[in-house]
Short mmCIF file of C-alpha atoms in Angstrom, two decimals:
data_model
loop_
_atom_site.label_atom_id
_atom_site.label_comp_id
_atom_site.label_asym_id
_atom_site.label_seq_id
_atom_site.Cartn_x
_atom_site.Cartn_y
_atom_site.Cartn_z
CA MET A 388 -30.14 0.78 -25.71
CA SER A 389 -27.02 0.05 -27.74
CA GLY A 390 -26.42 -2.15 -30.75
CA LEU A 391 -25.01 -4.80 -28.46
CA SER A 392 -27.83 -4.95 -25.97
CA GLY A 393 -29.90 -8.12 -25.96
CA ARG A 394 -28.28 -9.68 -29.02
CA ALA A 395 -26.02 -12.31 -27.42
CA ALA A 396 -26.17 -14.56 -24.37
CA ILE A 397 -24.02 -16.69 -22.13
CA VAL A 398 -25.35 -20.20 -22.76
CA GLY A 399 -22.73 -22.35 -21.10
CA ILE A 400 -20.51 -22.15 -18.01
CA GLY A 401 -17.78 -24.51 -16.90
CA GLN A 402 -15.18 -24.65 -14.21
CA THR A 403 -12.64 -26.89 -12.56
CA GLU A 404 -12.45 -27.35 -8.84
CA PHE A 405 -10.91 -24.35 -7.08
CA SER A 406 -7.88 -25.25 -4.99
CA LYS A 407 -4.49 -24.19 -3.71
CA ASP A 408 -2.61 -26.83 -5.70
CA SER A 409 -4.34 -28.19 -8.78
CA GLY A 410 -1.61 -30.73 -9.49
CA ARG A 411 -1.89 -30.20 -13.23
CA THR A 412 -0.92 -27.69 -15.87
CA GLU A 413 -2.71 -24.45 -16.62
CA LEU A 414 -3.33 -25.85 -20.11
CA GLN A 415 -5.13 -28.85 -18.68
CA LEU A 416 -7.21 -26.63 -16.37
CA ALA A 417 -8.25 -24.54 -19.38
CA CYS A 418 -9.17 -27.67 -21.37
CA GLU A 419 -11.25 -29.09 -18.53
CA ALA A 420 -13.11 -25.81 -17.96
CA VAL A 421 -13.89 -25.42 -21.67
CA ARG A 422 -15.02 -29.05 -21.97
CA ALA A 423 -17.41 -28.48 -19.05
CA ALA A 424 -18.74 -25.24 -20.55
CA LEU A 425 -19.40 -26.85 -23.93
CA ALA A 426 -21.26 -29.72 -22.27
CA ASP A 427 -23.28 -27.27 -20.19
CA ALA A 428 -24.17 -25.30 -23.32
CA GLY A 429 -25.10 -28.38 -25.31
CA VAL A 430 -22.76 -27.50 -28.18
CA THR A 431 -19.87 -29.44 -29.71
CA PRO A 432 -16.25 -28.37 -30.33
CA ALA A 433 -17.08 -28.16 -34.04
CA ASP A 434 -19.57 -25.40 -33.26
CA VAL A 435 -16.89 -23.15 -31.74
CA ASP A 436 -15.54 -20.46 -34.06
CA GLY A 437 -14.36 -17.76 -31.63
CA LEU A 438 -11.93 -17.67 -28.68
CA VAL A 439 -11.26 -14.94 -26.15
CA THR A 440 -9.01 -14.92 -23.10
CA PHE A 441 -6.81 -12.61 -21.02
CA SER A 442 -3.49 -11.35 -22.36
CA GLN A 443 -2.01 -12.81 -19.16
CA ASP A 444 -3.33 -16.32 -19.83
CA THR A 445 -0.61 -18.88 -20.61
CA THR A 446 -2.80 -21.18 -22.73
CA GLU A 447 -2.34 -20.57 -26.44
CA GLU A 448 -5.53 -20.54 -28.45
CA MET A 449 -4.35 -23.15 -30.93
CA GLU A 450 -3.04 -25.43 -28.18
CA LEU A 451 -6.45 -25.28 -26.54
CA GLY A 452 -8.03 -25.99 -29.91
CA ARG A 453 -5.75 -28.96 -30.56
CA ASN A 454 -6.86 -30.49 -27.26
CA LEU A 455 -10.55 -29.85 -27.72
CA GLY A 456 -10.65 -30.63 -31.42
CA PHE A 457 -11.67 -27.18 -32.62
CA ASP A 458 -11.72 -26.81 -36.39
CA GLU A 459 -12.08 -23.40 -38.04
CA ILE A 460 -11.75 -20.39 -35.73
CA THR A 461 -12.71 -17.06 -37.30
CA MET A 462 -12.14 -14.72 -34.32
CA PHE A 463 -9.54 -14.84 -31.54
CA SER A 464 -8.73 -12.01 -29.22
CA ARG A 465 -7.08 -11.24 -25.91
CA ILE A 466 -7.86 -8.53 -23.37
CA THR A 467 -5.19 -6.60 -21.48
CA TYR A 468 -4.85 -5.35 -17.87
CA GLY A 469 -5.08 -8.44 -15.70
CA GLY A 470 -8.38 -8.91 -13.90
CA GLY A 471 -9.77 -5.85 -15.65
CA ALA A 472 -10.22 -8.15 -18.64
CA ALA A 473 -12.84 -10.40 -17.03
CA ALA A 474 -16.11 -8.85 -18.21
CA ALA A 475 -14.48 -7.52 -21.37
CA THR A 476 -13.96 -11.07 -22.62
CA VAL A 477 -17.74 -11.36 -22.76
CA GLN A 478 -18.06 -7.95 -24.44
CA GLN A 479 -15.54 -9.08 -27.05
CA ALA A 480 -17.53 -12.24 -27.68
CA ALA A 481 -20.78 -10.30 -27.95
CA MET A 482 -19.21 -7.84 -30.40
CA ALA A 483 -17.95 -10.72 -32.53
CA ILE A 484 -21.37 -12.34 -32.58
CA THR A 485 -23.19 -9.08 -33.27
CA SER A 486 -20.84 -8.20 -36.11
CA GLY A 487 -20.89 -11.67 -37.63
CA ALA A 488 -17.21 -12.36 -37.01
CA ALA A 489 -18.14 -15.49 -35.07
CA GLU A 490 -21.26 -17.40 -34.07
CA CYS A 491 -20.16 -19.42 -31.03
CA VAL A 492 -17.41 -17.97 -28.85
CA VAL A 493 -15.57 -19.71 -26.01
CA VAL A 494 -14.07 -17.52 -23.28
CA TYR A 495 -11.50 -19.12 -20.97
CA ARG A 496 -9.17 -18.24 -18.11
CA ALA A 497 -7.11 -20.77 -16.17
CA PHE A 498 -4.11 -20.44 -13.90
CA ASN A 499 -2.18 -21.92 -11.01
CA GLU A 500 -2.06 -18.61 -9.20
CA ARG A 501 -1.35 -20.25 -5.83
CA SER A 502 0.90 -23.18 -6.70
CA GLY A 503 2.57 -21.32 -9.58
CA LEU A 504 3.27 -17.59 -10.01
CA ARG A 505 1.69 -15.78 -7.06
CA PHE A 506 0.57 -12.22 -7.82
CA GLY A 507 0.81 -11.32 -4.13
CA ASN A 508 4.57 -11.73 -4.22
CA PHE A 509 4.90 -10.54 -7.79
CA GLY A 510 7.32 -7.72 -7.16
CA GLY A 511 9.62 -9.74 -4.96
CA SER A 512 10.04 -12.50 -7.52
CA LEU A 513 10.95 -10.42 -10.57
CA SER A 514 14.04 -11.13 -12.59
CA THR A 515 13.83 -7.80 -14.43
CA MET A 516 12.15 -4.67 -13.16
CA PRO A 517 9.41 -3.26 -15.41
CA LEU A 518 9.87 0.43 -16.10
CA TRP A 519 6.55 1.45 -14.50
CA LEU A 520 7.37 -0.45 -11.30
CA SER A 521 10.68 1.39 -11.01
CA TRP A 522 8.88 4.34 -9.42
CA TYR A 523 7.58 2.08 -6.59
CA ALA A 524 9.78 -0.97 -6.09
CA PRO A 525 12.80 0.85 -4.61
CA PHE A 526 10.52 2.12 -1.83
CA GLY A 527 9.08 -1.31 -1.02
CA LEU A 528 5.74 -0.67 -2.74
CA LEU A 529 5.62 -4.01 -4.47
CA SER A 530 2.40 -5.91 -3.91
CA PRO A 531 -1.13 -5.41 -5.28
CA ALA A 532 -2.41 -4.96 -1.71
CA SER A 533 0.04 -2.13 -1.10
CA TRP A 534 -0.68 -0.44 -4.43
CA ILE A 535 -4.39 -0.22 -3.70
CA ALA A 536 -3.76 0.72 -0.07
CA VAL A 537 -2.16 4.03 -1.07
CA HIS A 538 -5.45 4.98 -2.74
CA ALA A 539 -7.61 3.56 0.04
CA ARG A 540 -5.68 5.29 2.84
CA ARG A 541 -6.55 8.67 1.34
CA TYR A 542 -10.16 7.50 0.87
CA MET A 543 -10.32 6.56 4.56
CA HIS A 544 -8.92 9.97 5.50
CA GLU A 545 -11.34 11.95 3.35
CA TYR A 546 -14.49 10.04 4.25
CA GLY A 547 -13.80 8.92 7.81
CA VAL A 548 -13.74 5.21 6.99
CA THR A 549 -11.91 2.61 9.08
CA ASN A 550 -10.53 -0.82 8.30
CA ALA A 551 -13.32 -2.30 10.43
CA ASP A 552 -15.81 -0.69 8.04
CA PHE A 553 -14.17 -2.48 5.10
CA GLY A 554 -14.45 -5.67 7.15
CA ARG A 555 -18.18 -5.80 6.47
CA ILE A 556 -17.41 -6.79 2.88
CA ALA A 557 -15.26 -9.67 4.09
CA VAL A 558 -18.00 -10.80 6.49
CA VAL A 559 -20.61 -10.76 3.70
CA ASP A 560 -18.34 -12.68 1.31
CA ARG A 561 -17.33 -15.28 3.87
CA HIS A 562 -20.94 -15.74 4.98
CA HIS A 563 -21.92 -16.48 1.38
CA ALA A 564 -18.91 -18.76 0.91
CA SER A 565 -19.80 -20.71 4.03
CA THR A 566 -22.80 -22.28 2.28
CA ASN A 567 -21.14 -22.79 -1.13
CA PRO A 568 -19.54 -26.26 -1.40
CA ASN A 569 -17.30 -25.03 -4.25
CA ALA A 570 -15.88 -22.28 -2.06
CA TRP A 571 -12.48 -22.62 -0.43
CA PHE A 572 -13.99 -21.19 2.74
CA TYR A 573 -17.05 -23.47 2.70
CA GLY A 574 -18.28 -23.88 6.25
CA ARG A 575 -16.01 -21.13 7.58
CA PRO A 576 -17.86 -17.83 8.07
CA ILE A 577 -16.17 -14.96 9.92
CA THR A 578 -17.21 -12.10 12.18
CA ILE A 579 -15.97 -8.51 12.31
CA ASP A 580 -13.98 -9.54 15.40
CA ASP A 581 -12.26 -12.28 13.37
CA HIS A 582 -11.52 -9.70 10.69
CA GLN A 583 -10.07 -7.25 13.19
CA ALA A 584 -7.92 -9.98 14.75
CA SER A 585 -6.32 -10.89 11.40
CA PRO A 586 -2.81 -9.57 10.75
CA TRP A 587 -2.06 -6.43 8.78
CA VAL A 588 -0.97 -6.90 5.21
CA VAL A 589 -0.68 -3.14 4.70
CA GLU A 590 -1.27 -1.08 7.84
CA PRO A 591 -3.70 0.61 8.44
CA VAL A 592 -5.73 -0.29 5.35
CA VAL A 593 -5.69 -3.97 4.46
CA ARG A 594 -5.70 -6.96 6.82
CA LEU A 595 -5.30 -10.56 5.74
CA LEU A 596 -9.08 -11.02 5.71
CA ASP A 597 -9.50 -8.03 3.38
CA CYS A 598 -7.59 -9.86 0.65
CA CYS A 599 -8.86 -12.22 -1.98
CA GLN A 600 -7.43 -15.67 -2.12
CA GLU A 601 -4.71 -17.00 -4.31
CA SER A 602 -6.26 -19.92 -6.19
CA ASP A 603 -5.64 -22.56 -8.83
CA GLY A 604 -8.46 -23.22 -11.25
CA GLY A 605 -10.11 -22.58 -14.57
CA VAL A 606 -13.37 -21.06 -15.76
CA ALA A 607 -14.92 -21.03 -19.24
CA LEU A 608 -18.00 -19.54 -20.86
CA VAL A 609 -19.87 -20.21 -24.11
CA ILE A 610 -21.50 -17.23 -25.79
CA THR A 611 -23.75 -17.21 -28.84
CA SER A 612 -26.58 -15.17 -30.32
CA ALA A 613 -29.70 -14.63 -28.23
CA GLU A 614 -31.69 -16.19 -31.05
CA ARG A 615 -29.67 -19.39 -31.05
CA ALA A 616 -29.55 -19.41 -27.26
CA ARG A 617 -33.28 -20.04 -27.14
CA ASP A 618 -32.75 -23.41 -28.86
CA LEU A 619 -30.15 -24.55 -26.33
CA PRO A 620 -30.78 -26.43 -23.08
CA GLN A 621 -29.89 -23.77 -20.49
CA PRO A 622 -31.90 -20.63 -19.77
CA PRO A 623 -29.82 -17.92 -21.48
CA ALA A 624 -28.15 -15.12 -19.56
CA ILE A 625 -28.80 -12.29 -22.00
CA ILE A 626 -25.98 -9.75 -22.35
CA THR A 627 -27.95 -6.56 -21.73
CA ALA A 628 -24.90 -4.34 -21.43
CA ALA A 629 -21.14 -4.81 -21.74
CA ALA A 630 -18.46 -2.15 -21.48
CA GLN A 631 -14.79 -1.46 -20.99
CA GLY A 632 -13.31 1.62 -19.39
CA ALA A 633 -9.89 3.24 -19.25
CA THR A 634 -9.43 6.85 -18.14
CA GLY A 635 -6.66 9.42 -18.36
CA ASP A 636 -3.34 9.41 -16.54
CA ALA A 637 -3.73 5.73 -15.66
CA GLU A 638 -1.27 3.09 -14.61
CA MET A 639 -1.70 -0.58 -13.76
CA MET A 640 -2.87 -0.25 -10.11
CA THR A 641 -0.78 2.85 -9.34
CA SER A 642 -2.79 5.75 -10.80
CA TYR A 643 -1.52 8.18 -8.18
CA TYR A 644 -1.11 11.28 -10.34
CA ARG A 645 -4.70 12.36 -10.87
CA ASP A 646 -6.18 15.27 -8.93
CA THR A 647 -7.97 12.78 -6.68
CA VAL A 648 -6.80 9.27 -5.86
CA THR A 649 -9.88 8.24 -3.89
CA GLY A 650 -12.12 7.17 -6.79
CA LEU A 651 -12.09 4.50 -9.46
CA PRO A 652 -12.92 6.52 -12.58
CA GLU A 653 -12.53 3.46 -14.79
CA ILE A 654 -15.43 1.80 -12.97
CA GLY A 655 -17.40 5.04 -13.19
CA LEU A 656 -16.92 5.05 -16.96
CA VAL A 657 -17.94 1.40 -17.21
CA GLY A 658 -21.00 2.05 -15.05
CA ARG A 659 -22.21 5.01 -17.10
CA GLN A 660 -22.04 2.87 -20.24
CA LEU A 661 -23.84 -0.05 -18.58
CA TRP A 662 -26.72 2.16 -17.51
CA GLN A 663 -26.87 3.90 -20.89
CA GLN A 664 -26.78 0.66 -22.90
CA SER A 665 -29.33 -1.12 -20.77
CA GLY A 666 -31.69 1.72 -19.94
CA LEU A 667 -31.56 0.40 -16.38
CA SER A 668 -30.59 2.11 -13.13
CA PRO A 669 -28.98 0.78 -9.95
CA ALA A 670 -32.43 0.14 -8.45
CA ASP A 671 -33.08 -2.44 -11.20
CA ILE A 672 -30.14 -4.63 -10.20
CA ASP A 673 -31.20 -7.67 -8.18
CA THR A 674 -27.71 -8.95 -7.36
CA ALA A 675 -24.15 -7.91 -8.21
CA PHE A 676 -20.71 -9.40 -8.27
CA LEU A 677 -18.30 -6.61 -7.40
CA TYR A 678 -14.67 -7.56 -7.98
CA ASP A 679 -13.33 -8.04 -4.49
CA HIS A 680 -9.59 -8.52 -4.72
CA PHE A 681 -9.40 -6.13 -1.75
CA THR A 682 -12.37 -4.92 0.29
CA PRO A 683 -11.70 -1.15 0.10
CA PHE A 684 -12.36 -1.02 -3.62
CA VAL A 685 -15.77 -2.66 -3.17
CA PHE A 686 -16.78 0.48 -1.24
CA VAL A 687 -15.53 2.66 -4.08
CA GLN A 688 -17.30 0.55 -6.71
CA LEU A 689 -20.65 0.95 -4.93
CA GLU A 690 -20.12 4.70 -5.21
CA GLU A 691 -18.79 4.83 -8.78
CA LEU A 692 -21.62 2.62 -10.05
CA GLY A 693 -24.22 4.88 -8.42
CA PHE A 694 -25.57 2.47 -5.81
CA CYS A 695 -24.77 5.26 -3.34
CA GLY A 696 -23.15 8.69 -3.46
CA LEU A 697 -19.44 9.49 -3.19
CA GLY A 698 -18.27 8.85 0.35
CA GLU A 699 -21.56 7.18 1.29
CA ALA A 700 -20.48 3.53 1.09
CA LYS A 701 -19.63 3.64 4.79
CA GLU A 702 -23.34 4.01 5.54
CA PHE A 703 -24.67 2.08 2.55
CA ALA A 704 -22.53 -1.06 2.78
CA THR A 705 -24.20 -2.81 5.69
CA ILE A 706 -23.91 -6.55 6.13
CA GLU A 707 -27.70 -6.84 5.97
CA ARG A 708 -28.09 -4.90 2.73
CA LEU A 709 -25.32 -6.78 0.90
CA SER A 710 -26.26 -10.31 2.04
CA VAL A 711 -28.74 -12.66 0.39
CA GLY A 712 -32.12 -11.51 1.62
CA GLY A 713 -30.99 -7.88 1.58
CA GLU A 714 -31.58 -5.08 -0.89
CA LEU A 715 -28.40 -5.63 -2.96
CA PRO A 716 -26.85 -9.06 -2.35
CA ILE A 717 -23.26 -9.07 -3.63
CA ASN A 718 -20.76 -11.83 -4.34
CA THR A 719 -23.29 -14.54 -3.53
CA SER A 720 -20.81 -17.37 -4.21
CA GLY A 721 -18.46 -15.96 -1.60
CA GLY A 722 -16.60 -13.77 -4.06
CA LEU A 723 -12.92 -13.72 -4.78
CA LEU A 724 -12.34 -13.59 -1.02
CA GLY A 725 -14.50 -16.53 -0.09
CA GLU A 726 -14.91 -18.79 -3.11
CA ALA A 727 -11.74 -18.46 -5.20
CA TYR A 728 -9.69 -15.94 -7.14
CA ILE A 729 -10.05 -16.94 -10.78
CA HIS A 730 -9.31 -13.41 -11.96
CA GLY A 731 -12.98 -12.41 -11.74
CA MET A 732 -14.28 -15.08 -14.13
CA ASN A 733 -15.94 -16.99 -11.29
CA GLY A 734 -17.99 -13.85 -10.69
CA ILE A 735 -19.45 -14.11 -14.18
CA THR A 736 -20.36 -17.78 -13.71
CA GLU A 737 -22.03 -16.94 -10.40
CA VAL A 738 -24.12 -14.19 -11.98
CA VAL A 739 -25.15 -16.61 -14.75
CA ARG A 740 -26.30 -19.09 -12.10
CA GLN A 741 -28.29 -16.32 -10.42
CA ILE A 742 -30.00 -15.55 -13.74
CA ARG A 743 -30.72 -19.26 -14.26
CA GLY A 744 -32.01 -19.66 -10.71
CA THR A 745 -29.47 -22.34 -9.86
CA ALA A 746 -27.11 -20.58 -7.43
CA VAL A 747 -26.50 -22.20 -4.05
CA ASN A 748 -27.28 -18.86 -2.42
CA GLN A 749 -30.09 -17.99 -4.79
CA VAL A 750 -31.56 -14.50 -4.73
CA ASN A 751 -35.32 -14.42 -5.30
CA ASP A 752 -36.54 -13.66 -8.80
CA VAL A 753 -33.35 -12.31 -10.41
CA GLU A 754 -34.11 -10.35 -13.55
CA HIS A 755 -30.94 -8.24 -13.90
CA ALA A 756 -27.48 -8.80 -12.42
CA LEU A 757 -24.32 -6.72 -12.66
CA VAL A 758 -20.73 -7.93 -12.61
CA THR A 759 -17.52 -5.93 -12.56
CA ALA A 760 -13.93 -6.81 -13.41
CA GLY A 761 -10.65 -5.88 -11.75
CA THR A 762 -10.39 -2.47 -10.12
CA GLY A 763 -7.56 -0.01 -9.97
CA VAL A 764 -6.81 -1.00 -13.56
CA PRO A 765 -8.51 -0.37 -16.90
CA THR A 766 -11.54 -2.55 -16.46
CA SER A 767 -14.92 -3.78 -17.66
CA GLY A 768 -18.43 -4.71 -16.58
CA LEU A 769 -21.60 -6.49 -17.63
CA ILE A 770 -25.31 -6.50 -16.98
CA LEU A 771 -26.84 -9.93 -17.59
CA SER A 772 -30.58 -10.49 -17.70
CA ARG A 773 -33.20 -13.20 -17.74
CA ASP A 774 -34.67 -13.78 -21.20
CA MET B 127 20.45 -1.42 6.12
CA ALA B 128 17.88 -2.09 3.45
CA THR B 129 19.14 -2.86 -0.04
CA PRO B 130 16.38 -1.44 -2.18
CA LEU B 131 15.51 -2.96 -5.53
CA ARG B 132 17.07 -1.03 -8.37
CA PRO B 133 14.98 0.70 -10.99
CA SER B 134 14.97 -0.07 -14.67
CA ILE B 135 16.04 3.03 -16.55
CA SER B 136 15.17 4.11 -20.07
CA PRO B 137 16.31 7.07 -22.17
CA ASP B 138 13.08 8.76 -21.07
CA THR B 139 13.81 8.41 -17.36
CA GLU B 140 17.58 8.39 -16.91
CA PHE B 141 17.82 12.13 -16.17
CA PHE B 142 15.84 11.54 -12.98
CA TRP B 143 18.08 8.79 -11.61
CA ASN B 144 21.25 10.59 -12.72
CA GLY B 145 20.04 13.64 -10.81
CA LEU B 146 19.73 11.66 -7.59
CA ARG B 147 23.43 10.81 -7.69
CA GLU B 148 24.07 14.57 -7.57
CA ARG B 149 21.50 14.97 -4.75
CA LEU B 150 19.13 16.73 -7.10
CA LEU B 151 15.43 15.96 -7.46
CA PHE B 152 14.56 16.75 -11.06
CA ILE B 153 11.07 17.29 -12.45
CA GLN B 154 10.46 17.03 -16.17
CA ARG B 155 9.14 20.23 -17.78
CA CYS B 156 7.63 20.70 -21.21
CA SER B 157 9.76 23.16 -23.17
CA SER B 158 6.74 24.23 -25.18
CA CYS B 159 3.99 24.89 -22.63
CA GLY B 160 5.91 24.66 -19.36
CA ALA B 161 3.74 21.95 -17.80
CA LEU B 162 5.50 19.70 -15.27
CA ARG B 163 5.03 15.95 -15.41
CA HIS B 164 5.96 12.84 -13.44
CA PRO B 165 6.72 9.99 -13.96
CA PRO B 166 8.83 11.06 -16.93
CA ARG B 167 7.59 10.28 -20.43
CA PRO B 168 8.44 11.48 -23.92
CA MET B 169 5.40 13.63 -24.74
CA CYS B 170 3.52 16.43 -23.02
CA PRO B 171 -0.17 15.44 -22.77
CA HIS B 172 -1.21 19.12 -22.83
CA CYS B 173 0.50 20.33 -26.02
CA LEU B 174 1.94 17.11 -27.52
CA SER B 175 5.44 18.51 -27.61
CA THR B 176 8.37 16.12 -27.31
CA GLU B 177 10.74 18.93 -26.35
CA TRP B 178 11.47 19.03 -22.65
CA ASP B 179 13.92 20.10 -20.02
CA THR B 180 13.97 19.80 -16.25
CA ILE B 181 13.67 21.93 -13.16
CA GLU B 182 15.23 21.20 -9.80
CA SER B 183 12.57 20.62 -7.16
CA ALA B 184 12.91 22.54 -3.92
CA GLY B 185 12.10 19.20 -2.30
CA ARG B 186 9.29 20.44 -0.11
CA GLY B 187 5.82 19.06 -0.01
CA THR B 188 3.12 17.35 2.01
CA VAL B 189 2.04 13.76 2.56
CA HIS B 190 -1.00 12.92 0.43
CA SER B 191 -1.26 9.32 1.64
CA PHE B 192 0.96 6.81 3.41
CA VAL B 193 0.95 3.12 4.31
CA MET B 194 3.12 0.55 6.04
CA PRO B 195 3.45 -2.67 3.99
CA GLN B 196 3.97 -5.65 6.30
CA HIS B 197 3.32 -8.76 4.22
CA PRO B 198 4.93 -10.35 2.31
CA GLN B 199 8.17 -9.46 4.11
CA PHE B 200 10.81 -8.65 1.54
CA PRO B 201 14.38 -9.55 2.55
CA PHE B 202 15.68 -6.32 1.01
CA MET B 203 13.55 -4.03 3.23
CA ASP B 204 13.90 -3.11 6.93
CA TYR B 205 10.63 -3.11 8.89
CA PRO B 206 8.65 -1.10 9.65
CA TYR B 207 8.88 1.32 6.77
CA ILE B 208 6.54 3.97 5.44
CA VAL B 209 5.62 4.38 1.79
CA ALA B 210 4.23 7.87 1.17
CA LEU B 211 2.59 9.60 -1.74
CA ILE B 212 4.06 13.11 -1.69
CA ASP B 213 2.49 16.27 -3.10
CA LEU B 214 5.49 18.36 -4.09
CA ALA B 215 5.08 22.12 -3.78
CA GLU B 216 5.78 22.42 -7.51
CA GLY B 217 2.47 20.64 -8.14
CA ILE B 218 3.47 17.10 -9.03
CA ARG B 219 3.10 13.95 -7.01
CA LEU B 220 5.54 11.10 -6.44
CA VAL B 221 5.96 7.97 -4.35
CA SER B 222 8.76 7.80 -1.82
CA ASN B 223 9.57 6.67 1.70
CA LEU B 224 8.92 8.74 4.79
CA ILE B 225 11.86 8.33 7.19
CA GLY B 226 12.96 9.83 10.48
CA ILE B 227 9.54 9.44 12.10
CA GLU B 228 7.67 6.59 13.75
CA PRO B 229 4.61 5.49 11.76
CA GLU B 230 2.26 6.37 14.64
CA ASN B 231 3.48 9.97 14.56
CA ALA B 232 3.04 10.49 10.81
CA TRP B 233 -0.08 12.15 9.46
CA ILE B 234 -1.74 12.95 6.16
CA ASP B 235 -0.96 16.49 4.95
CA MET B 236 2.14 16.72 7.17
CA PRO B 237 4.89 18.91 5.68
CA VAL B 238 7.97 17.03 4.55
CA GLU B 239 11.27 17.71 2.82
CA VAL B 240 13.45 15.60 0.59
CA CYS B 241 16.63 13.91 1.74
CA PHE B 242 18.95 11.65 -0.20
CA THR B 243 19.91 8.23 1.16
CA GLU B 244 23.00 6.50 -0.19
CA PHE B 245 23.00 2.72 -0.06
CA ASP B 246 25.92 0.27 -0.04
CA ASP B 247 27.07 0.43 -3.63
CA GLY B 248 26.52 4.15 -4.05
CA PHE B 249 22.90 3.91 -5.17
CA VAL B 250 21.08 7.09 -4.11
CA LEU B 251 17.36 7.27 -3.48
CA HIS B 252 15.22 10.28 -2.73
CA GLN B 253 13.33 9.94 0.53
CA PHE B 254 11.37 12.38 2.64
CA ARG B 255 11.52 13.35 6.31
CA PRO B 256 9.48 15.71 8.50
CA GLU B 257 10.17 19.30 7.46
CA GLU B 258 12.52 21.18 9.75
CA ARG B 259 11.04 24.58 10.41
#
């Protein structure tokens, strides 16, 4: 057990609707999500003294505070590397609370990622070429799907995995989304045949139905000490473990220069810390939210986190095992594929609901849940537990 | 013909792009310990030296991985095209295009050799094609 373990809790969650065109600014989405999270937590803006978001978020801390009427903020921090920041925002909050830098931390992330700047067409819409992308863009390697596909193609080759195998993740996600009214794909489950009939995004690795959505929306969390959490209205989601991980010779989604390109060592590093901090093992996890921007990396996460051995996800990742009612239900809201892509933050809110027992696709008797952040980048993860 | 996006170039990387104009594929080499590295950067991670020179790659290697991006369709690319991760014989890896072969005939670990493609305004890019035995 680490110094962090068990000392802070997520006590409030808030979100906007998830859509393809929010019709309002990212700032307003952030304000609405934070307002909802504060109300859920039963705390007031005057209680808030810490703020954490992604380095990529466009909402300035003080602008958010001016809207919500925050007063004195004693800790504000941003986490780098895109979706890899998601769980690390919670770690940052827990560290602030444990150290005494803050007592009540709001985490927020809001964007118009569909109606505004679309990550999927990022490279094609650049006005200036970043130096790191200069080794890829001239060759037409310009989208997140294509960056991860270079890794996943080699993974498929080494372990005998096909795109139809990856399709099981999409089927699980869309099945869960089909019963979640907040999900974009509510009421629209898919089959493996549907998956195989969807067009290639990057042949022969990623089809359209392997890709997460592009979404508009905002998510916010309220985090405070475990002690104080017990006086608040919601059942706390205790932060049992929280970790970041970056490993050598890394780039942002194009870490092609390591001896092997088939793994996700950043997730492995996060996982080892989560198990060490919590004293738990994969068998103790009742449900997980595995960052599913693209299905192939869900296979690799299952391996790096120790749910199965290297190269064994092909056998392990069955639709039955990963669905509610199975041994390891994942992405029970529908995931980033089925519910919405809010940069992984809607995975944290879903895991909190599972701990509270209020999820629409509730897993029985959830004691411990694991959530990961963006993959292929320096990343982060959490284990949340019932009090 | 495709009109590939142009790289940004820094003092750390310009030797590479300058080499392409001369039809040379340069690899950065640490002057202190001799380790090769790519993409170029100022410091050797093995010995922390900032002294470096370059070697000329023989341009032979094998395909470590390859994919065919299809969506979104970029107006500056001709479809289909192959993006390949190449293991150079010198022991470094780089991203390039695989040309002169239909995607269905390409395979992982296939031997390839460098070629240099000149685009409209004289921009030269290193690409790879099946090795001629």
